PDB file of C-alpha atoms in Angstrom:
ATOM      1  CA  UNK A  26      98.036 121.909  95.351  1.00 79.00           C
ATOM      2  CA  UNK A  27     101.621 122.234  94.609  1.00 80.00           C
ATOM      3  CA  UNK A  28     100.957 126.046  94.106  1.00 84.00           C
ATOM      4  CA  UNK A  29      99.369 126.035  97.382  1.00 82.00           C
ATOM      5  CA  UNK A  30     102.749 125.086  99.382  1.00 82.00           C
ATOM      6  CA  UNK A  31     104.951 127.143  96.686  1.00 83.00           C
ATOM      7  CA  UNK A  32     102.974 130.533  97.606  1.00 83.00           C
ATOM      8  CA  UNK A  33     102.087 129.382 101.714  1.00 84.00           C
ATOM      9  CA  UNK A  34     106.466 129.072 102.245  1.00 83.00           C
ATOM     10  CA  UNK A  35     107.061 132.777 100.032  1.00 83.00           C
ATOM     11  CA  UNK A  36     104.139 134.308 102.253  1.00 85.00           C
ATOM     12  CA  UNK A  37     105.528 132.903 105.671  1.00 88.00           C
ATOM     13  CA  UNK A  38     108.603 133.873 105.271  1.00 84.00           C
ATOM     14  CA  UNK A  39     107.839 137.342 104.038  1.00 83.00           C
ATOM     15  CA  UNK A  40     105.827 137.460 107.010  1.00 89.00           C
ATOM     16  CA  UNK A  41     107.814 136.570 109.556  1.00 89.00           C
ATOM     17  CA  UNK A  42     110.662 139.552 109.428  1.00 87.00           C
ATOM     18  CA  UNK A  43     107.164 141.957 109.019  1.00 87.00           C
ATOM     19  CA  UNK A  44     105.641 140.337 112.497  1.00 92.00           C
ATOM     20  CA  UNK A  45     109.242 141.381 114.068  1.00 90.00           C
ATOM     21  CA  UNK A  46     109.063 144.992 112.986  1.00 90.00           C
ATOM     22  CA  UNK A  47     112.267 144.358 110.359  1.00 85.00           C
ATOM     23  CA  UNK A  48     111.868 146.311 106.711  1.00 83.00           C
ATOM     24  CA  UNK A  49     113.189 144.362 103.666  1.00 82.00           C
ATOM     25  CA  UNK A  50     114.344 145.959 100.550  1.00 81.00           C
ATOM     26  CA  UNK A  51     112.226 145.639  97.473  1.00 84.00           C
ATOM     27  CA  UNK A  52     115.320 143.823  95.902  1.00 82.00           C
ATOM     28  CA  UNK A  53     115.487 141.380  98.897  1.00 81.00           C
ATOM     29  CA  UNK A  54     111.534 140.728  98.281  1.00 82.00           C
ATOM     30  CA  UNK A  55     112.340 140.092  94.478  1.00 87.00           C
ATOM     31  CA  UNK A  56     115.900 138.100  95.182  1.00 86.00           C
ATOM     32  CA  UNK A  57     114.059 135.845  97.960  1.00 83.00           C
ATOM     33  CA  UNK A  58     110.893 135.209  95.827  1.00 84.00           C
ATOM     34  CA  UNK A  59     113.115 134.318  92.819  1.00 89.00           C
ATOM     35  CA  UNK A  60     115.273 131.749  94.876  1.00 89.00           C
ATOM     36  CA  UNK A  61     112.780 130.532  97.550  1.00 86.00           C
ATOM     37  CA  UNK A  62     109.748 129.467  94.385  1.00 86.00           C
ATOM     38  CA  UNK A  63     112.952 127.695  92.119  1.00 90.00           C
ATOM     39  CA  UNK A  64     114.059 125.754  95.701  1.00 90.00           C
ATOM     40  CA  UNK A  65     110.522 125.223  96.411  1.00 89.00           C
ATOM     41  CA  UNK A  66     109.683 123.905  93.382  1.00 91.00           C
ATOM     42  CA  UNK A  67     112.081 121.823  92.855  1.00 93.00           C
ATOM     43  CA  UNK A  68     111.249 119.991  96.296  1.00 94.00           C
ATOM     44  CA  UNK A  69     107.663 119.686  95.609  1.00 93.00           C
ATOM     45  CA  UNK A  70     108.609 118.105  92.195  1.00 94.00           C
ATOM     46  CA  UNK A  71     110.739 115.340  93.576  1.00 96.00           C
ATOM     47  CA  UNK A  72     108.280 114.440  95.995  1.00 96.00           C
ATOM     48  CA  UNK A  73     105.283 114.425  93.702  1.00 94.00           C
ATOM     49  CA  UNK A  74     106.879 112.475  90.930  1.00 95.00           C
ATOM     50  CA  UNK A  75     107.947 110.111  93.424  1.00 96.00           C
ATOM     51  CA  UNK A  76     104.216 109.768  94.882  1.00 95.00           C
ATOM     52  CA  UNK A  77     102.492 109.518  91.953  1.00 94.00           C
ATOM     53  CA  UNK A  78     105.096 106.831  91.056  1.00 94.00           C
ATOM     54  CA  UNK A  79     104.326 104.747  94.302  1.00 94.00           C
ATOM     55  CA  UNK A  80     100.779 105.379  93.900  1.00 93.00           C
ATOM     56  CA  UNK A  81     100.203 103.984  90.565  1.00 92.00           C
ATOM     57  CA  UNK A  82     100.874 100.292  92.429  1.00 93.00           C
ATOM     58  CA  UNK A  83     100.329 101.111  96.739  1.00 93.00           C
ATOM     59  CA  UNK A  84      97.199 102.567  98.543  1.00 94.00           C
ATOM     60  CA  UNK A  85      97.699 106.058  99.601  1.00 93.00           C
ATOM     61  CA  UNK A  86      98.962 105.905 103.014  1.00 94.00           C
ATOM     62  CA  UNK A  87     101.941 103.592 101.929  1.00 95.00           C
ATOM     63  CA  UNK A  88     103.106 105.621  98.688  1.00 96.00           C
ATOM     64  CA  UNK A  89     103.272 108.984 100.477  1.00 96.00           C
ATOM     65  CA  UNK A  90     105.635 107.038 103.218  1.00 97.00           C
ATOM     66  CA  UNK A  91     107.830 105.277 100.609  1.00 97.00           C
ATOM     67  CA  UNK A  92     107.784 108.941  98.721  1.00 97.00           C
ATOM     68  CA  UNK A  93     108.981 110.873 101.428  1.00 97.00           C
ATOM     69  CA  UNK A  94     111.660 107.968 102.509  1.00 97.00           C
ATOM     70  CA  UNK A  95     112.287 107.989  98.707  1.00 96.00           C
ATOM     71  CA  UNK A  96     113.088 111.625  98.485  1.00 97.00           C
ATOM     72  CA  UNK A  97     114.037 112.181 102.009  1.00 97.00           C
ATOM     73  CA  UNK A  98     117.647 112.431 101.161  1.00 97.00           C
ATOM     74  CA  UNK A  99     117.794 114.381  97.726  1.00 96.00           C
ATOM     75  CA  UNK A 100     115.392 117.225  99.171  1.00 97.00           C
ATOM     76  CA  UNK A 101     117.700 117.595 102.773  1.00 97.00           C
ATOM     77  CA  UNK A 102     120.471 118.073 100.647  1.00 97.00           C
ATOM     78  CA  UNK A 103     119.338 120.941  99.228  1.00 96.00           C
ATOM     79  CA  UNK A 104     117.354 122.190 101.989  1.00 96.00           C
ATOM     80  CA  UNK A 105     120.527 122.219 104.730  1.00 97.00           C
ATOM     81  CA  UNK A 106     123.148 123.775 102.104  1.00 97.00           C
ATOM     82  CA  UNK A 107     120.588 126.580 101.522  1.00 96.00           C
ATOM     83  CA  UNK A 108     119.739 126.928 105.282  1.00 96.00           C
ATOM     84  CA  UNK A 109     123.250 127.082 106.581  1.00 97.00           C
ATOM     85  CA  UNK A 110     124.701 128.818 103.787  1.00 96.00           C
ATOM     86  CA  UNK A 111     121.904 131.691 104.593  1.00 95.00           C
ATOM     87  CA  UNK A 112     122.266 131.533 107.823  1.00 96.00           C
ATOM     88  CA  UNK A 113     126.211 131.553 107.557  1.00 97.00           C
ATOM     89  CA  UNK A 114     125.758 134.701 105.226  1.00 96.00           C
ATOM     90  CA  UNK A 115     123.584 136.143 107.545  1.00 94.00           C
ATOM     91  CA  UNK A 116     125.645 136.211 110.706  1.00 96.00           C
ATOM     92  CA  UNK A 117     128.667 137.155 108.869  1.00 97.00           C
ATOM     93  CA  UNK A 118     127.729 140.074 106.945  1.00 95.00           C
ATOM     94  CA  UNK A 119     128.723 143.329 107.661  1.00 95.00           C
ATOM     95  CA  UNK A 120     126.379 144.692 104.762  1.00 94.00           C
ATOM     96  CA  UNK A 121     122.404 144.708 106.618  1.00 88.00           C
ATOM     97  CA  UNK A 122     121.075 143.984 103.197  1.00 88.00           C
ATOM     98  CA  UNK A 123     122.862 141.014 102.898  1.00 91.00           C
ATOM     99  CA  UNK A 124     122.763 139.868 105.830  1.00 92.00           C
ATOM    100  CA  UNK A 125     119.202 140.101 105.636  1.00 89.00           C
ATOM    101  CA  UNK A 126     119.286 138.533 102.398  1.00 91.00           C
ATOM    102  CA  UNK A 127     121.006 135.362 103.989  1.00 93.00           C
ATOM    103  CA  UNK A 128     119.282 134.764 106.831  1.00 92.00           C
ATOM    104  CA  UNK A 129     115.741 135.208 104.526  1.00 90.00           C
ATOM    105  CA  UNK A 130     117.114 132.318 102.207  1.00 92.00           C
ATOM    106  CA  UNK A 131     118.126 130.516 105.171  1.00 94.00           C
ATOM    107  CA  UNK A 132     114.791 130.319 106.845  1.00 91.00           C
ATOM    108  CA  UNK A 133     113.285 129.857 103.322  1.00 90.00           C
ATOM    109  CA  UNK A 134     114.758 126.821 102.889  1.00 92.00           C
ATOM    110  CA  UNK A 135     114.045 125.324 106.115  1.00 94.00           C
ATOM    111  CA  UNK A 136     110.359 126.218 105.865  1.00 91.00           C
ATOM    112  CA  UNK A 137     110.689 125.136 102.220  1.00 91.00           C
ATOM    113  CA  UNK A 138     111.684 121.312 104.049  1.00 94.00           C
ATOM    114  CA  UNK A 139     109.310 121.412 106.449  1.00 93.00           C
ATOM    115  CA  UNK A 140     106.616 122.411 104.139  1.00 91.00           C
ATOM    116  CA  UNK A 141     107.557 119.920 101.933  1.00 93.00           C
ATOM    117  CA  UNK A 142     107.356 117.303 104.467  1.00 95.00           C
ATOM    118  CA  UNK A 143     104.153 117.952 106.676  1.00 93.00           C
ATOM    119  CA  UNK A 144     102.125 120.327 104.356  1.00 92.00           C
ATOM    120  CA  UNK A 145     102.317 118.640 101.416  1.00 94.00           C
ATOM    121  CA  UNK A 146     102.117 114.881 102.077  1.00 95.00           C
ATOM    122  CA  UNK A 147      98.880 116.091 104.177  1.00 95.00           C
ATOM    123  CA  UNK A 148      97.392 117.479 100.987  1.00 94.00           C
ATOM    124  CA  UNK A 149      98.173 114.450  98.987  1.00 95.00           C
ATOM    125  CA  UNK A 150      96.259 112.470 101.572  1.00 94.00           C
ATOM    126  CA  UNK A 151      93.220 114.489 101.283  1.00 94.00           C
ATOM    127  CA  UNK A 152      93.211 115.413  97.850  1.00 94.00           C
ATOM    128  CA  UNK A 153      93.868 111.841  96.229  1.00 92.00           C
ATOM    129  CA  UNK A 154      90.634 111.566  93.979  1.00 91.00           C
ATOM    130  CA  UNK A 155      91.074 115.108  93.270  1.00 92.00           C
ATOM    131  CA  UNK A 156      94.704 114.321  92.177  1.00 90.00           C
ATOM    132  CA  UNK A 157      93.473 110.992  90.615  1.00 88.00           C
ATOM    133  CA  UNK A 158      90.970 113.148  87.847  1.00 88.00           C
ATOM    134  CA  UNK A 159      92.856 115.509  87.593  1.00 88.00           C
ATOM    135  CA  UNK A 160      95.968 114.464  86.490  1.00 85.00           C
ATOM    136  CA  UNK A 161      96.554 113.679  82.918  1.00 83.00           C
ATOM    137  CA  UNK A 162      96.971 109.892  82.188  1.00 81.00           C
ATOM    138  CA  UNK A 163      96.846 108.670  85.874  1.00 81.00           C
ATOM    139  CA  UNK A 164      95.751 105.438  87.551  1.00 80.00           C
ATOM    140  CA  UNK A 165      95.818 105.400  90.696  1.00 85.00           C
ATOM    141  CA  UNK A 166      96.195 101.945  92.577  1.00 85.00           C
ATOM    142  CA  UNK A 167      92.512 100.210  93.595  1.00 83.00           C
ATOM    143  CA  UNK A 168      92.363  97.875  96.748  1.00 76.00           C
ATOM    144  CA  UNK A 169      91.034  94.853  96.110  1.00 74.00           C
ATOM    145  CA  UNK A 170      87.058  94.365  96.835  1.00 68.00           C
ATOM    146  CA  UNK A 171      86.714  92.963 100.436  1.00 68.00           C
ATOM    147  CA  UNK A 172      83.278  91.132 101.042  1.00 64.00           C
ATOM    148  CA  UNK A 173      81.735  91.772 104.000  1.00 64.00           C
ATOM    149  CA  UNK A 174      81.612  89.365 106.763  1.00 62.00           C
ATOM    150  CA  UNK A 175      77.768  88.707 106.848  1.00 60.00           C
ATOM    151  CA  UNK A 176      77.824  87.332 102.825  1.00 58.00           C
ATOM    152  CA  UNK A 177      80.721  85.341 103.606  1.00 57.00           C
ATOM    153  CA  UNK A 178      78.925  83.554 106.194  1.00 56.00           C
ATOM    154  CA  UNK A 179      76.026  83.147 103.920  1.00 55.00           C
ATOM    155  CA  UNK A 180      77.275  81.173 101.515  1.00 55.00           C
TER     156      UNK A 180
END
């Protein structure tokens, strides 16, 4: 999953300056995959650790909430130092290359955020068993057994 979002952000934003007809030197391609999957990364780490955290004692829904309030903060951080320094380096620049190479990281790390914050949480969501077995030494929280109405009545 968290391979999923690392490879989706270094594919979109490769794919973007292609869509607009702008060439990228190999060492840009090399340079932005480097920085983008170590940002990227480190996102999707601090929200997973904090999910499977919450999740160990809150139903789904409610730890991916408190995770992403929990993390908010440490991953924006990041995310809008990256993005304005990028985009700061690439108006500035009076070498295309790096230019280029700024306003790439820039719009790295913002997808990098947003991916972290809509893409992910989604696939935590829908992948929770999957997570659940898959994951060495977890236990997820269990809601407690409700009885349905009609044997309540019954007794």
């Amino acid at each position: 999953i968290l391979l999923l979002t690392i490879e989706s952000l270094i594919w979109i934003n490769l794919a973007i300056p292609y869509f607009a007809g702008e060439t990228i030197q190999y060492i840009g391609y090399l340079i932005i995959s480097a920085i983008m999957l170590g940002a990227t990364v480190d996102y999707t780490i601090i929200l997973t650790r904090s999910y499977l955290d919450k999740r160990r004692v809150q139903p789904k829904r409610q730890a991916i909430t408190e995770a992403i309030s929990r993390s908010a903060i440490t991953i924006l951080t990041s995310a809008t130092i990256l993005t304005l320094c990028g985009a700061f380096i690439g108006l500035i620049s009076s070498n295309g290359v790096i230019a280029s190479l700024g306003t790439l990281i820039g719009r790295g790390a913002f997808i990098a955020a947003l991916n972290t914050f809509l893409l992910l949480p989604m696939l935590f969501m829908i992948f929770d068993r999957v997570i659940e077995k898959t994951t060495l030494g977890t236990h997820f929280y269990k809601q407690p057994y409700k009885q349905p109405l009609e044997e309540k009545a019954g007794r």
